[in-house]
XYZ file of C-alpha atoms in Angstrom:
207
model
C -179.161 9.458 30.494
C -175.861 7.896 31.725
C -174.079 9.362 28.705
C -175.497 12.843 29.415
C -174.339 12.601 33.032
C -170.916 11.468 31.843
C -170.644 14.451 29.468
C -171.587 16.833 32.262
C -168.965 15.280 34.506
C -166.282 15.577 31.822
C -167.216 19.191 31.181
C -167.099 19.942 34.897
C -163.676 18.293 35.149
C -162.357 20.356 32.218
C -163.673 23.566 33.746
C -162.154 22.764 37.136
C -158.796 21.906 35.550
C -158.860 25.141 33.575
C -159.576 27.095 36.782
C -156.580 25.446 38.470
C -154.252 26.006 35.495
C -155.299 29.659 35.284
C -154.426 29.954 38.969
C -151.035 28.358 38.283
C -150.402 30.947 35.549
C -151.152 33.751 37.990
C -148.752 32.204 40.494
C -146.015 32.033 37.843
C -146.605 35.705 37.129
C -145.530 36.461 40.702
C -142.891 33.885 41.600
C -140.581 31.186 40.278
C -141.791 27.625 39.661
C -139.528 26.264 42.419
C -141.451 28.239 45.058
C -144.859 27.073 43.858
C -146.486 24.119 45.604
C -149.840 22.401 45.270
C -150.962 24.376 48.313
C -149.895 27.662 46.686
C -152.013 26.968 43.624
C -154.913 25.621 45.672
C -155.024 28.861 47.679
C -154.887 30.920 44.484
C -157.652 28.858 42.878
C -159.845 28.989 45.975
C -159.977 25.226 46.426
C -158.656 22.871 49.068
C -155.366 21.062 48.547
C -157.288 17.784 48.622
C -159.657 19.100 45.971
C -156.742 20.094 43.771
C -155.095 16.692 44.211
C -158.249 15.060 42.857
C -157.348 16.573 39.472
C -153.558 16.749 39.790
C -151.853 14.297 42.131
C -148.451 15.970 41.844
C -146.875 19.296 40.975
C -145.344 17.643 37.910
C -148.773 16.544 36.651
C -150.110 20.071 37.080
C -147.216 21.557 35.126
C -147.590 18.942 32.389
C -151.182 20.081 31.961
C -150.008 23.706 31.762
C -147.399 22.807 29.144
C -150.012 21.076 27.021
C -152.439 23.998 27.070
C -149.811 26.746 26.826
C -147.918 25.371 23.853
C -151.064 24.087 22.113
C -152.521 27.612 22.169
C -149.309 29.010 20.676
C -149.203 26.376 17.925
C -152.858 27.009 17.036
C -152.011 30.695 16.795
C -149.114 29.930 14.459
C -151.060 27.589 12.212
C -153.978 30.002 11.997
C -151.746 32.845 10.865
C -149.810 30.757 8.359
C -152.899 29.188 6.858
C -154.610 32.483 6.143
C -151.855 34.543 4.528
C -150.303 34.431 1.078
C -146.571 34.306 1.709
C -145.508 35.178 -1.825
C -144.629 38.785 -0.963
C -142.387 40.400 1.634
C -145.228 42.403 3.145
C -147.293 39.262 3.687
C -144.276 37.542 5.188
C -143.747 40.558 7.430
C -147.319 40.405 8.666
C -147.025 36.688 9.280
C -143.878 36.862 11.374
C -145.206 39.837 13.315
C -148.405 37.960 14.092
C -146.772 34.641 14.755
C -144.618 35.890 17.642
C -146.844 38.546 19.156
C -147.154 36.341 22.245
C -143.400 36.692 22.910
C -143.722 40.363 23.843
C -146.347 39.515 26.452
C -144.616 39.829 29.842
C -146.776 37.199 31.525
C -146.128 34.657 28.791
C -142.384 35.281 28.952
C -142.422 34.444 32.663
C -144.411 31.256 32.062
C -142.187 30.276 29.147
C -138.945 30.721 31.114
C -140.296 28.916 34.155
C -141.315 25.943 32.029
C -137.893 25.750 30.384
C -136.100 25.994 33.748
C -138.327 23.273 35.201
C -137.665 21.155 32.121
C -133.910 21.404 32.672
C -134.449 19.664 36.009
C -137.026 17.105 34.902
C -136.741 15.119 31.663
C -140.453 14.353 31.670
C -141.209 18.066 31.630
C -138.577 18.698 28.955
C -140.091 16.183 26.502
C -143.103 18.261 25.359
C -141.031 21.466 25.524
C -138.489 19.967 23.125
C -141.336 18.864 20.858
C -142.738 22.393 20.839
C -139.388 23.893 19.813
C -139.072 21.448 16.919
C -142.634 22.100 15.730
C -141.956 25.817 16.039
C -138.792 25.415 13.946
C -140.698 23.455 11.310
C -143.258 26.259 11.054
C -140.497 28.790 10.462
C -138.926 26.567 7.845
C -142.284 26.324 6.091
C -142.588 30.111 6.091
C -139.093 30.557 4.661
C -139.741 28.010 1.918
C -143.105 29.464 0.944
C -141.743 32.993 0.942
C -139.400 31.763 -1.825
C -136.191 33.285 -0.576
C -133.135 31.813 -2.327
C -133.023 28.924 -4.783
C -135.143 25.815 -4.594
C -133.734 23.329 -2.132
C -130.940 25.616 -1.021
C -131.033 28.971 0.730
C -129.103 31.971 -0.530
C -125.409 32.135 0.437
C -125.407 28.356 0.709
C -127.525 28.229 3.857
C -130.354 25.716 3.842
C -133.904 26.530 4.900
C -133.675 24.834 8.277
C -130.590 26.860 9.168
C -132.340 30.119 8.288
C -135.438 29.003 10.148
C -133.345 28.393 13.265
C -131.793 31.857 13.009
C -135.241 33.461 12.755
C -136.497 31.352 15.650
C -133.591 32.399 17.863
C -134.008 36.085 17.062
C -137.742 36.221 17.648
C -137.832 34.056 20.754
C -135.042 36.056 22.410
C -136.263 39.511 21.357
C -139.141 39.606 23.822
C -136.950 38.434 26.682
C -134.241 41.023 26.028
C -136.786 43.806 25.646
C -138.261 42.829 28.997
C -134.866 42.831 30.734
C -133.302 45.836 28.962
C -135.924 47.652 26.865
C -134.827 49.917 24.015
C -138.283 50.390 22.532
C -137.708 47.918 19.713
C -140.457 47.928 17.098
C -141.336 44.271 16.295
C -142.226 45.163 12.707
C -138.791 46.756 12.141
C -137.150 43.707 13.678
C -139.089 41.523 11.269
C -138.030 43.572 8.265
C -134.424 43.226 9.350
C -134.766 39.452 9.657
C -136.258 39.360 6.168
C -133.197 41.223 4.851
C -130.998 38.435 6.211
C -132.832 35.792 4.212
C -132.403 36.974 0.673
C -132.730 39.781 -1.788
C -135.380 41.739 0.116
C -134.226 44.767 2.082
C -135.597 46.510 5.146
C -138.019 49.311 4.469
C -137.219 52.812 5.685
């Protein structure tokens, strides 16, 4: 019986934390992180500030929880796509890259992403898991480039190694959503992906 009660308590705590983090996401959709306080999120979540502080004692702790859930969801998305597609052909690679960054073109996620990075630039504790995410993200791109078999083994075409090409792809895809949000030109993500593929090796963009 004690164990059952403990499980119920843990489940209740997880649900309450998720409710608070969802409220924080909604707040970030409307305003910058620097204007958000524990009281702001408490009001949005429909709980008292004291109730919120039971789960998150500080604003930093609340954002750390958001970082963990936000980036974990993205990484699961990436791994799921990569694990289920044969990357031996350009078309499969195209589908993979298109799927892997679909979250970038989501306006709400762009706002959350930028707010987290800006907060991280002010707080090293916040920056730690963000930096880890970027490196894991880079490693996933490098894995895709290797498995897609562009260039010679161990060395990319034109003398560029796989990590270099992975970084270029990462930069292009992570910035594309932001630029389209600020100054939209109606960019088709699939065409962007085909262009990136053409930079990596012998494959060429489709018409």
